[in-house]
Short mmCIF file of C-alpha atoms and ligand atoms in Angstrom, two decimals:
data_model
loop_
_atom_site.label_atom_id
_atom_site.label_comp_id
_atom_site.label_asym_id
_atom_site.label_seq_id
_atom_site.Cartn_x
_atom_site.Cartn_y
_atom_site.Cartn_z
CA MET A 1 0.00 0.00 0.00
CA ALA A 2 1.52 3.30 -1.04
CA GLN A 3 2.31 5.82 1.63
CA SER A 4 0.30 8.47 -0.21
CA LYS A 5 -2.89 6.51 0.49
CA LYS A 6 -2.44 7.11 4.20
CA ASN A 7 -2.86 10.40 5.93
CA TYR A 8 0.03 9.93 8.34
CA LEU A 9 3.71 9.22 7.94
CA ILE A 10 5.52 6.09 9.13
CA THR A 11 9.23 6.11 9.87
CA LEU A 12 11.53 3.15 9.22
CA GLU A 13 11.97 2.68 12.98
CA GLU A 14 8.23 2.58 13.60
CA TYR A 15 7.67 0.24 10.66
CA ILE A 16 10.34 -2.18 11.86
CA ILE A 17 8.86 -2.30 15.37
CA ARG A 18 5.32 -2.79 14.03
CA SER A 19 6.52 -5.61 11.77
CA GLN A 20 8.32 -7.27 14.67
CA ASN A 21 5.17 -7.16 16.79
CA ARG A 22 3.44 -9.40 14.23
CA PHE A 23 5.77 -12.27 15.16
CA ASN A 24 5.23 -14.08 18.44
CA GLY A 25 8.52 -14.74 20.14
CA ALA A 26 10.53 -12.20 18.15
CA THR A 27 13.47 -11.11 20.27
CA GLY A 28 13.86 -7.72 18.62
CA GLU A 29 17.45 -8.46 17.58
CA LEU A 30 16.78 -8.44 13.84
CA SER A 31 14.83 -5.21 14.28
CA GLN A 32 17.77 -3.66 16.09
CA LEU A 33 20.11 -4.82 13.34
CA LEU A 34 17.94 -3.28 10.62
CA ARG A 35 17.80 -0.02 12.56
CA ASP A 36 21.60 -0.05 12.92
CA ILE A 37 21.96 -0.50 9.16
CA GLY A 38 19.47 2.34 8.63
CA LEU A 39 21.64 4.63 10.74
CA ALA A 40 24.81 3.71 8.84
CA ALA A 41 22.94 4.33 5.58
CA LYS A 42 22.07 7.87 6.68
CA ILE A 43 25.71 8.61 7.46
CA VAL A 44 26.91 7.17 4.14
CA SER A 45 24.17 9.07 2.32
CA ARG A 46 25.34 12.33 3.87
CA GLU A 47 28.92 11.70 2.73
CA VAL A 48 27.94 10.54 -0.76
CA ASN A 49 25.95 13.74 -1.19
CA LYS A 50 28.79 16.00 -0.18
CA ALA A 51 31.66 13.87 -1.54
CA GLY A 52 32.60 16.33 -4.26
CA ILE A 53 32.79 19.18 -1.78
CA THR A 54 34.79 17.39 0.88
CA ASN A 55 37.26 15.88 -1.58
CA LEU A 56 36.32 12.31 -0.84
CA LEU A 57 36.11 11.62 -4.53
CA GLY A 58 38.82 9.59 -6.19
CA GLN A 59 41.09 6.70 -5.54
CA TYR A 60 42.09 5.64 -2.05
CA GLY A 61 45.29 4.16 -3.44
CA SER A 62 44.84 0.44 -2.86
CA GLN A 63 43.10 -2.51 -4.48
CA ASN A 64 40.45 -4.73 -2.94
CA VAL A 65 40.46 -8.53 -2.88
CA HIS A 66 39.14 -8.62 -6.47
CA GLY A 67 41.99 -6.46 -7.82
CA GLU A 68 39.69 -3.48 -8.31
CA SER A 69 40.82 -0.04 -7.22
CA VAL A 70 39.23 1.05 -3.95
CA LYS A 71 37.75 4.52 -3.77
CA LYS A 72 37.74 6.72 -0.71
CA LEU A 73 33.98 6.46 -0.33
CA ASP A 74 34.21 2.66 -0.45
CA VAL A 75 36.49 2.85 2.57
CA PHE A 76 34.25 5.32 4.36
CA ALA A 77 31.10 3.24 3.72
CA ASP A 78 32.91 0.05 4.75
CA ASP A 79 33.97 1.62 8.07
CA GLN A 80 30.48 2.95 8.79
CA ILE A 81 28.74 -0.34 8.15
CA LYS A 82 31.30 -2.32 10.11
CA SER A 83 30.90 -0.11 13.15
CA ALA A 84 27.09 -0.17 12.82
CA LEU A 85 27.14 -3.97 12.81
CA ALA A 86 29.58 -4.20 15.71
CA ARG A 87 27.80 -1.83 18.05
CA SER A 88 24.96 -3.91 19.47
CA GLY A 89 26.46 -7.39 19.93
CA ILE A 90 23.87 -8.98 17.64
CA VAL A 91 26.31 -9.85 14.85
CA SER A 92 29.00 -12.49 15.40
CA MET A 93 30.58 -12.41 11.97
CA MET A 94 30.57 -10.07 9.01
CA ILE A 95 31.85 -10.33 5.47
CA SER A 96 32.57 -7.26 3.36
CA GLU A 97 33.41 -7.00 -0.31
CA GLU A 98 36.36 -4.89 0.79
CA SER A 99 37.89 -7.45 3.20
CA ASN A 100 39.59 -10.61 2.04
CA GLU A 101 38.85 -12.57 5.21
CA LEU A 102 35.61 -12.86 7.13
CA ILE A 103 35.57 -10.69 10.23
CA ARG A 104 34.80 -12.24 13.61
CA LEU A 105 33.37 -9.81 16.14
CA GLU A 106 33.93 -9.75 19.88
CA SER A 107 30.27 -10.60 20.28
CA SER A 108 30.98 -14.16 19.15
CA SER A 109 27.63 -15.31 20.60
CA GLY A 110 25.74 -12.93 18.30
CA LYS A 111 22.89 -14.55 16.43
CA TYR A 112 23.44 -13.03 12.99
CA ILE A 113 25.99 -13.08 10.19
CA VAL A 114 25.95 -10.18 7.73
CA PHE A 115 27.40 -9.94 4.22
CA PHE A 116 27.61 -6.51 2.62
CA ASP A 117 28.81 -4.58 -0.38
CA PRO A 118 29.48 -1.21 1.25
CA LEU A 119 29.45 0.78 -1.96
CA ASP A 120 28.10 -0.80 -5.11
CA GLY A 121 28.72 0.83 -8.47
CA SER A 122 31.74 2.66 -7.14
CA SER A 123 33.11 3.38 -10.61
CA ASN A 124 30.18 5.81 -10.86
CA ILE A 125 31.16 7.89 -7.83
CA ASP A 126 33.48 10.25 -9.66
CA VAL A 127 30.79 11.19 -12.16
CA ASN A 128 27.99 11.83 -9.67
CA VAL A 129 25.92 8.84 -10.76
CA SER A 130 23.87 6.76 -8.30
CA VAL A 131 25.61 4.17 -6.14
CA GLY A 132 24.30 1.88 -3.40
CA THR A 133 24.91 -0.39 -0.42
CA ILE A 134 23.75 -4.03 -0.32
CA PHE A 135 23.28 -6.24 2.76
CA SER A 136 22.34 -9.86 3.38
CA ILE A 137 21.60 -11.29 6.84
CA TYR A 138 21.76 -14.93 7.95
CA ARG A 139 21.12 -16.66 11.27
CA ARG A 140 24.11 -18.67 12.43
CA LYS A 141 23.63 -22.42 12.60
CA SER A 142 26.28 -23.36 15.18
CA PRO A 143 25.54 -23.07 18.92
CA ARG A 144 25.86 -19.54 20.24
CA ASN A 145 28.21 -20.55 23.05
CA LYS A 146 30.86 -21.44 20.47
CA SER A 147 32.81 -19.22 18.09
CA PRO A 148 31.05 -19.10 14.68
CA LYS A 149 32.59 -21.04 11.82
CA GLU A 150 32.95 -20.21 8.13
CA SER A 151 30.26 -22.81 7.41
CA ASP A 152 27.82 -20.57 9.34
CA ALA A 153 28.36 -17.97 6.66
CA LEU A 154 28.19 -20.31 3.67
CA GLN A 155 24.43 -20.81 3.53
CA PRO A 156 22.31 -20.66 0.38
CA GLY A 157 20.39 -17.45 -0.31
CA ASP A 158 17.12 -19.15 0.60
CA SER A 159 18.28 -19.07 4.25
CA GLN A 160 18.55 -15.27 4.36
CA ALA A 161 16.71 -13.80 7.36
CA ALA A 162 16.60 -10.41 5.68
CA ALA A 163 18.23 -8.55 2.82
CA GLY A 164 18.13 -5.12 1.35
CA TYR A 165 19.86 -2.24 -0.31
CA VAL A 166 20.24 1.49 -0.04
CA LEU A 167 20.21 3.55 -3.22
CA TYR A 168 22.00 6.89 -3.03
CA GLY A 169 20.13 8.42 -5.94
CA SER A 170 18.43 11.74 -6.54
CA SER A 171 16.92 10.81 -3.20
CA THR A 172 18.22 8.10 -0.87
CA MET A 173 16.01 5.02 -0.59
CA LEU A 174 16.25 1.96 1.63
CA VAL A 175 14.53 -1.19 0.34
CA TYR A 176 14.40 -4.42 2.33
CA THR A 177 12.64 -7.71 2.85
CA THR A 178 12.37 -10.13 5.75
CA GLY A 179 10.54 -12.65 3.58
CA ILE A 180 7.06 -11.14 3.70
CA GLY A 181 7.17 -8.79 0.74
CA VAL A 182 9.33 -5.81 -0.05
CA SER A 183 9.14 -2.39 1.59
CA SER A 184 10.78 0.85 0.54
CA PHE A 185 11.62 4.01 2.46
CA THR A 186 12.77 7.41 1.27
CA LEU A 187 15.15 9.53 3.31
CA ASP A 188 13.75 12.95 4.14
CA PRO A 189 16.98 14.85 4.73
CA SER A 190 15.20 17.73 6.42
CA ILE A 191 14.23 15.53 9.38
CA GLY A 192 16.85 12.81 8.93
CA GLU A 193 14.31 9.97 8.80
CA PHE A 194 13.57 7.21 6.31
CA MET A 195 9.82 7.47 5.64
CA LEU A 196 7.73 4.57 4.32
CA SER A 197 7.13 4.89 0.58
CA ASP A 198 5.65 1.49 -0.28
CA ASP A 199 5.08 -1.55 1.93
CA ASP A 200 4.35 -4.07 -0.83
CA ILE A 201 6.38 -3.49 -3.97
CA ARG A 202 5.37 -5.78 -6.84
CA ILE A 203 7.51 -6.05 -9.95
CA PRO A 204 5.48 -5.93 -13.21
CA GLU A 205 5.16 -9.35 -14.89
CA LEU A 206 6.66 -8.17 -18.17
CA HIS A 207 8.32 -5.02 -19.43
CA PRO A 208 10.13 -4.43 -22.73
CA GLN A 209 13.40 -3.26 -21.19
CA TYR A 210 16.76 -4.96 -20.64
CA SER A 211 19.93 -4.09 -18.78
CA ILE A 212 23.29 -5.62 -19.72
CA ASN A 213 26.84 -4.52 -20.53
CA GLU A 214 26.78 -5.25 -24.26
CA GLY A 215 30.46 -4.40 -24.55
CA ASN A 216 31.15 -7.73 -22.85
CA ALA A 217 29.33 -9.79 -25.51
CA SER A 218 32.46 -11.87 -26.27
CA GLY A 219 32.19 -15.05 -24.30
CA TRP A 220 28.46 -14.82 -23.53
CA PRO A 221 26.66 -18.18 -23.55
CA GLU A 222 24.99 -18.82 -26.91
CA GLY A 223 21.53 -18.64 -25.33
CA VAL A 224 22.16 -15.13 -23.99
CA ARG A 225 23.41 -13.98 -27.39
CA ALA A 226 20.32 -15.44 -29.12
CA TYR A 227 17.98 -13.88 -26.53
CA ILE A 228 19.52 -10.41 -26.88
CA ASP A 229 19.28 -10.68 -30.70
CA HIS A 230 15.64 -11.74 -30.32
CA ILE A 231 14.55 -8.84 -28.10
CA LYS A 232 16.09 -6.34 -30.52
CA LYS A 233 14.07 -7.60 -33.50
CA VAL A 234 11.01 -5.53 -34.42
CA ASP A 235 7.62 -7.07 -33.57
CA ALA A 236 4.98 -4.70 -32.23
CA GLY A 237 2.85 -7.62 -31.00
CA THR A 238 5.52 -8.61 -28.47
CA MET A 239 6.62 -5.02 -27.71
CA ARG A 240 9.93 -5.52 -29.52
CA PRO A 241 12.45 -4.04 -29.86
CA TYR A 242 13.09 -3.71 -26.13
CA SER A 243 14.80 -0.60 -24.75
CA LEU A 244 18.26 -0.83 -23.22
CA ARG A 245 19.06 0.84 -19.87
CA TYR A 246 22.44 0.24 -18.22
CA ILE A 247 23.92 2.36 -15.46
CA GLY A 248 26.70 -0.02 -14.39
CA SER A 249 25.67 0.03 -10.76
CA MET A 250 23.75 -3.11 -9.85
CA VAL A 251 21.66 -1.42 -7.16
CA SER A 252 20.56 1.33 -9.56
CA ASP A 253 19.92 -1.02 -12.46
CA LEU A 254 17.91 -3.41 -10.29
CA HIS A 255 16.00 -0.67 -8.46
CA ARG A 256 14.74 0.55 -11.82
CA THR A 257 13.98 -3.04 -12.86
CA LEU A 258 12.09 -3.64 -9.59
CA LEU A 259 9.84 -0.63 -10.12
CA LEU A 260 9.36 -0.72 -13.90
CA GLY A 261 9.98 -4.37 -14.73
CA GLY A 262 12.25 -5.85 -17.40
CA ILE A 263 15.38 -7.94 -17.06
CA PHE A 264 18.90 -7.40 -15.66
CA LEU A 265 21.63 -9.72 -16.93
CA TYR A 266 25.25 -10.27 -15.93
CA PRO A 267 26.28 -13.42 -17.83
CA PRO A 268 29.72 -15.02 -17.93
CA ASN A 269 32.07 -13.35 -20.43
CA VAL A 270 35.66 -13.68 -21.58
CA SER A 271 37.07 -11.73 -18.64
CA ASN A 272 34.72 -13.31 -16.10
CA PRO A 273 33.99 -16.92 -17.18
CA LYS A 274 32.09 -17.59 -13.92
CA GLY A 275 30.26 -14.28 -13.89
CA LYS A 276 31.40 -11.07 -12.24
CA LEU A 277 28.83 -10.32 -9.58
CA ARG A 278 29.35 -11.72 -6.11
CA LEU A 279 26.92 -14.41 -4.99
CA MET A 280 26.78 -13.62 -1.29
CA TYR A 281 26.51 -9.84 -1.22
CA GLU A 282 25.22 -8.93 -4.67
CA CYS A 283 23.26 -11.79 -6.32
CA ASN A 284 21.58 -13.34 -3.26
CA PRO A 285 20.27 -10.19 -1.53
CA MET A 286 19.12 -8.60 -4.78
CA GLY A 287 17.64 -11.92 -5.90
CA TYR A 288 15.74 -12.25 -2.61
CA ILE A 289 14.22 -8.78 -3.09
CA ILE A 290 13.27 -9.51 -6.71
CA GLU A 291 11.66 -12.85 -5.80
CA GLN A 292 9.81 -11.33 -2.84
CA ALA A 293 8.39 -8.74 -5.25
CA GLY A 294 7.10 -11.52 -7.53
CA GLY A 295 10.01 -11.71 -10.00
CA LEU A 296 12.62 -14.36 -10.77
CA ALA A 297 16.37 -14.57 -10.14
CA VAL A 298 18.33 -17.35 -11.85
CA ASP A 299 21.98 -18.20 -12.60
CA GLY A 300 21.20 -19.85 -15.94
CA LYS A 301 20.63 -23.29 -14.41
CA GLY A 302 18.31 -22.70 -11.49
CA ARG A 303 17.33 -20.22 -8.80
CA VAL A 304 20.18 -18.07 -7.54
CA LEU A 305 18.92 -18.54 -3.97
CA GLU A 306 19.42 -22.32 -4.19
CA VAL A 307 23.12 -22.13 -5.07
CA VAL A 308 25.16 -23.76 -2.30
CA PRO A 309 28.10 -21.42 -1.72
CA GLU A 310 31.67 -22.68 -1.55
CA SER A 311 33.49 -19.49 -0.67
CA ILE A 312 32.53 -16.09 0.70
CA HIS A 313 33.61 -14.04 -2.33
CA GLN A 314 32.55 -16.39 -5.14
CA THR A 315 30.89 -14.99 -8.24
CA ALA A 316 27.87 -16.23 -10.19
CA PRO A 317 26.18 -15.46 -13.50
CA VAL A 318 22.87 -13.74 -12.82
CA TYR A 319 19.64 -12.98 -14.67
CA MET A 320 16.81 -11.37 -12.75
CA GLY A 321 13.69 -9.29 -13.11
CA SER A 322 10.11 -9.68 -14.32
CA ARG A 323 8.83 -13.24 -14.29
CA LYS A 324 7.89 -13.43 -17.97
CA ASN A 325 11.10 -11.77 -19.15
CA VAL A 326 13.26 -14.23 -17.19
CA GLU A 327 11.14 -17.21 -18.29
CA GLU A 328 11.66 -16.26 -21.93
CA LEU A 329 15.42 -15.93 -21.40
CA MET A 330 15.45 -19.40 -19.80
CA GLU A 331 13.83 -20.84 -22.93
CA PHE A 332 16.78 -19.50 -24.93
CA LEU A 333 19.30 -20.77 -22.38
CA ASN A 334 17.66 -24.22 -22.48
CA GLY A 335 17.74 -24.23 -26.30
CA LYS A 336 13.92 -24.32 -26.59
CA LYS A 337 13.82 -21.12 -28.65
P1 AHG B 401 31.24 -2.72 -7.11
O1 AHG B 401 31.28 -1.25 -7.37
O2 AHG B 401 30.69 -3.06 -5.76
O3 AHG B 401 32.56 -3.40 -7.39
O4 AHG B 401 30.18 -3.37 -8.10
C1 AHG B 401 30.22 -3.09 -9.45
C2 AHG B 401 29.39 -4.10 -10.15
C3 AHG B 401 27.91 -3.81 -10.18
O5 AHG B 401 27.46 -2.76 -9.44
C4 AHG B 401 27.61 -3.55 -11.64
O6 AHG B 401 26.39 -4.14 -11.96
C5 AHG B 401 28.75 -4.18 -12.35
O7 AHG B 401 29.84 -4.17 -11.48
C6 AHG B 401 29.14 -3.44 -13.60
O8 AHG B 401 30.10 -4.17 -14.26
P2 AHG B 401 30.61 -3.78 -15.73
O9 AHG B 401 31.41 -2.53 -15.59
O10 AHG B 401 31.43 -4.97 -16.14
O11 AHG B 401 29.40 -3.61 -16.59
MN1 MN B 402 28.97 -4.25 -6.07
MN1 MN B 403 31.38 -2.42 -3.87
#
């Protein structure tokens, strides 16, 4: 239900508490964790907005675990999220795109494990184009009186307790799910609060729009190539040709896809034969949101959320968006079209 249909405003904090009250036996820990992430998001949003002024733009001078150059704002966002997750003792382990190893916290009895991409789309920072933060939350499986193990972190996406993203766009939005639909909030900077925008986002079933880096076509699977050729052919009856939209920031490209529909693709290519996007803090959380909104998220063989992870930074091919768009792509991947 859209916020505009109500005659009063709901803050993120209030919404989280109300949602928690619907569950008997909820301890409030997940709610606290979501509020902590909301606070970190406000701080990152403030810095992203003034980055050009405060000279945070540009390279930090090192490379992350994937050999990509790390930007100053990546470091700032990473620090903010780490301290937000460490502050309440709820998180026992966290995994960041910017840290090679998983990070064990002093609160080793904490119930939750959090993966995050502190700043997604960071190559867009220098040109004032939207970036984001992605998070994915799991419950640990091992007993809480023992130190958590790596296997606690390596759970399939279907086991996520919650996931979400923050989009630092023309306004800052926080979108999350705990498995009962998708809710979005818009930051009102004048009062410093995320206000409820929509508490049941549904992705359209079909939309004639696609999002892919076509410069990487070398090395695409044959089915992807055939599908992209197909959607560019003219046929008014099936709304072809589709329009292309590609920002190069997964959060931005998928936020648009979530609201308007269409399909986002990051297939394997010559440089990235196993895909580029990271399973645990890019594909799984975004896939969970898309599925909760009624869409599909696949890796070319099956659901992204069913992939059993082998390592914390592994990559996966990914195709997600409107149900009918993804189903048609799958027909091409399976050689049925
Ligand atoms: P990050 O900035 O966290 O490294 O992520 C960048 C990712 C993702 O946001 C985007 O979808 C993709 O890289 C773009 O890759 P190409 O430049 O290969 O298109
Ligand atoms: Mn990213
Ligand atoms: Mn990143």
